[in-house]
Coordinates of C-alpha atoms in Angstrom, one line a residue:
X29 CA 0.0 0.0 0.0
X30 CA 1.4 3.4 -0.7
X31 CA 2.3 5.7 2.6
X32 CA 0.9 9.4 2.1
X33 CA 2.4 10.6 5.8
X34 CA 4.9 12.9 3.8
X35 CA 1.9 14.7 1.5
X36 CA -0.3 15.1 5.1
X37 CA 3.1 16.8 6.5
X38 CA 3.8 18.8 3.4
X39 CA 0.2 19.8 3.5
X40 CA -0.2 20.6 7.4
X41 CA 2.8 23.0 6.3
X42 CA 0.9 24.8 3.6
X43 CA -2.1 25.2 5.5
X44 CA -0.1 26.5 7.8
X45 CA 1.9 29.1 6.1
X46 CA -1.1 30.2 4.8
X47 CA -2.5 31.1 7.9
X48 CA 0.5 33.3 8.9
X49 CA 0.0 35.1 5.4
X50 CA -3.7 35.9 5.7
X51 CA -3.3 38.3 8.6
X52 CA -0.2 40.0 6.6
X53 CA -2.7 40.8 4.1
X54 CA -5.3 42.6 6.1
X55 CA -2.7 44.7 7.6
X56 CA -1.5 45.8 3.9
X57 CA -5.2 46.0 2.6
X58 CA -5.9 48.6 5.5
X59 CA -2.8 50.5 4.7
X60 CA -3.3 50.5 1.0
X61 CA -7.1 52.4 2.0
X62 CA -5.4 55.1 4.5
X63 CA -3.0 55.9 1.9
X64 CA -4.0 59.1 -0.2
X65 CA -2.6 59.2 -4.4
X66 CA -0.3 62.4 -5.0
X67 CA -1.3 65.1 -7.1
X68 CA -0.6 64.9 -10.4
X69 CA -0.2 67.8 -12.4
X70 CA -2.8 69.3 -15.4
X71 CA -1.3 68.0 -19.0
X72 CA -1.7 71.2 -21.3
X73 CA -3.9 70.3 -24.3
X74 CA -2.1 69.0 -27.2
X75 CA -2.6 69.8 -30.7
X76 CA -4.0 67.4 -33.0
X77 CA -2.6 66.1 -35.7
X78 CA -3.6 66.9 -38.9
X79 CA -3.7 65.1 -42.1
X80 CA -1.1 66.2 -45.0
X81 CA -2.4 67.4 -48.1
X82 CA -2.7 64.5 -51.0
X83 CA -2.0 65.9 -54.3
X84 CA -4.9 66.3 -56.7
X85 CA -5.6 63.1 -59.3
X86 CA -6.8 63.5 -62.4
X87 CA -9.9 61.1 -63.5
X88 CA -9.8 58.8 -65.8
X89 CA -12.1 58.3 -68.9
X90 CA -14.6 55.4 -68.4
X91 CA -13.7 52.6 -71.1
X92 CA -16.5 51.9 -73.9
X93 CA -17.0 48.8 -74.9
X94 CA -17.5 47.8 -78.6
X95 CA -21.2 46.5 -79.3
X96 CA -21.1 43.2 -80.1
X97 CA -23.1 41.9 -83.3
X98 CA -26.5 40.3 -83.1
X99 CA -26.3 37.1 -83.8
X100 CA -29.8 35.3 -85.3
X101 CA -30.4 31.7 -83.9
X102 CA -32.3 29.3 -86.4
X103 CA -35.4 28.3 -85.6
X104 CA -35.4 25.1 -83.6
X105 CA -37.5 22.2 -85.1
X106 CA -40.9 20.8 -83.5
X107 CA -40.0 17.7 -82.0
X108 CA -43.7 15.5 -81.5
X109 CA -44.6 15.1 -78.5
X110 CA -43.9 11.5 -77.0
X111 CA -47.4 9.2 -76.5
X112 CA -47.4 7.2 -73.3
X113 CA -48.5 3.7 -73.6
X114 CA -51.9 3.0 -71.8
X115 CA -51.2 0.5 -68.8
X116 CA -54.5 -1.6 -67.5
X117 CA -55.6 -1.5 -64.7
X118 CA -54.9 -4.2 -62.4
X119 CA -57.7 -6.0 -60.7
X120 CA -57.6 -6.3 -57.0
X121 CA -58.3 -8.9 -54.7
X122 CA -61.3 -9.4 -52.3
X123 CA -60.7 -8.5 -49.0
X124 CA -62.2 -11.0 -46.4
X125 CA -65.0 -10.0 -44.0
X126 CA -63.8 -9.3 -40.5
X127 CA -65.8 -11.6 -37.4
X128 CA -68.4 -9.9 -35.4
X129 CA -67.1 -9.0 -32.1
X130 CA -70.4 -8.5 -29.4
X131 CA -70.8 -5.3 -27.8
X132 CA -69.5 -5.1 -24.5
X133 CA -70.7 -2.1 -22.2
X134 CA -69.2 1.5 -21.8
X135 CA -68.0 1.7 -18.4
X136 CA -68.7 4.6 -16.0
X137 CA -67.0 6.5 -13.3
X138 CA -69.1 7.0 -10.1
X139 CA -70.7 9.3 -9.0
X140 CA -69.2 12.1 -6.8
X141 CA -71.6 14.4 -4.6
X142 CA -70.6 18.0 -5.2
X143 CA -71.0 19.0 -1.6
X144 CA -69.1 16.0 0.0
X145 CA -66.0 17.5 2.1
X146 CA -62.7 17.0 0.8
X147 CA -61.1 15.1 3.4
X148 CA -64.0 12.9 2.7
X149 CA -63.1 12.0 -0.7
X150 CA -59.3 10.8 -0.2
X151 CA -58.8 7.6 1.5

C-alpha cells in the first residue's frame, strides 16, 4: 500500500503558512485604504494632428466597350410530343370480412356528490 504521511506533512505545512500570510494581508489592505494618491499635475492640451495634403488626381475616362453583333439563332425544329402507352388496370383482390365481435358495455365513473368534504373524498 502506498504511505501518504509525507503529502499530510507537506500539507499541514501549507495550511499553515497560509494562515500566517492571511493576517499579513489585512494589515497591507488597511494601509493600502489610509493611503491618499499624490497630485498629479494638469497635461496642457495637445494639438491634433492633422492630415497632409494629398495631391490632386486626375480622373480617368470610363472605357466603352465595342457592341457586339446580333447574332440570329435558327429556328429550332418541333419535335412531337412522346405518346405514353396505356397500362391496364390491375384488378384487385377481395378483401375478407372481418368476425363480429359482441358489444360489451361502456364503463362509467361513479358518481361524486358536489357538496361531500374533501377530506371525505381521499382515502
Amino acid at each position: 500500500m502506498a504511505n501518504y504521511r509525507g503529502l499530510v506533512h507537506l500539507l499541514a505545512l501549507f495550511v499553515f503558512a497560509l494562515s500566517l500570510m492571511t493576517g499579513e494581508n489585512s494589515v497591507g489592505a488597511s494601509r493600502i485604504l489610509e493611503e491618499t494618491l499624490p497630485e498629479v499635475p494638469e497635461v496642457p492640451e495637445l494639438p491634433k494632428p492633422g492630415l497632409p495634403h494629398l495631391p490632386d488626381i486626375p480622373s480617368l475616362p470610363k472605357p466603352e466597350l465595342p457592341s457586339l453583333p446580333k447574332v440570329e439563332l435558327p429556328p429550332l425544329p418541333e419535335l412531337p410530343k412522346p405518346e405514353l402507352p396505356t397500362i391496364p388496370k390491375p384488378e384487385l383482390p377481395e378483401v375478407p370480412e372481418l368476425p363480429h365481435l359482441p358489444d360489451f358495455p361502456k364503463p362509467t365513473l361513479p358518481f361524486v356528490a358536489k357538496d361531500m368534504p374533501a377530506a371525505a373524498t381521499n382515502p
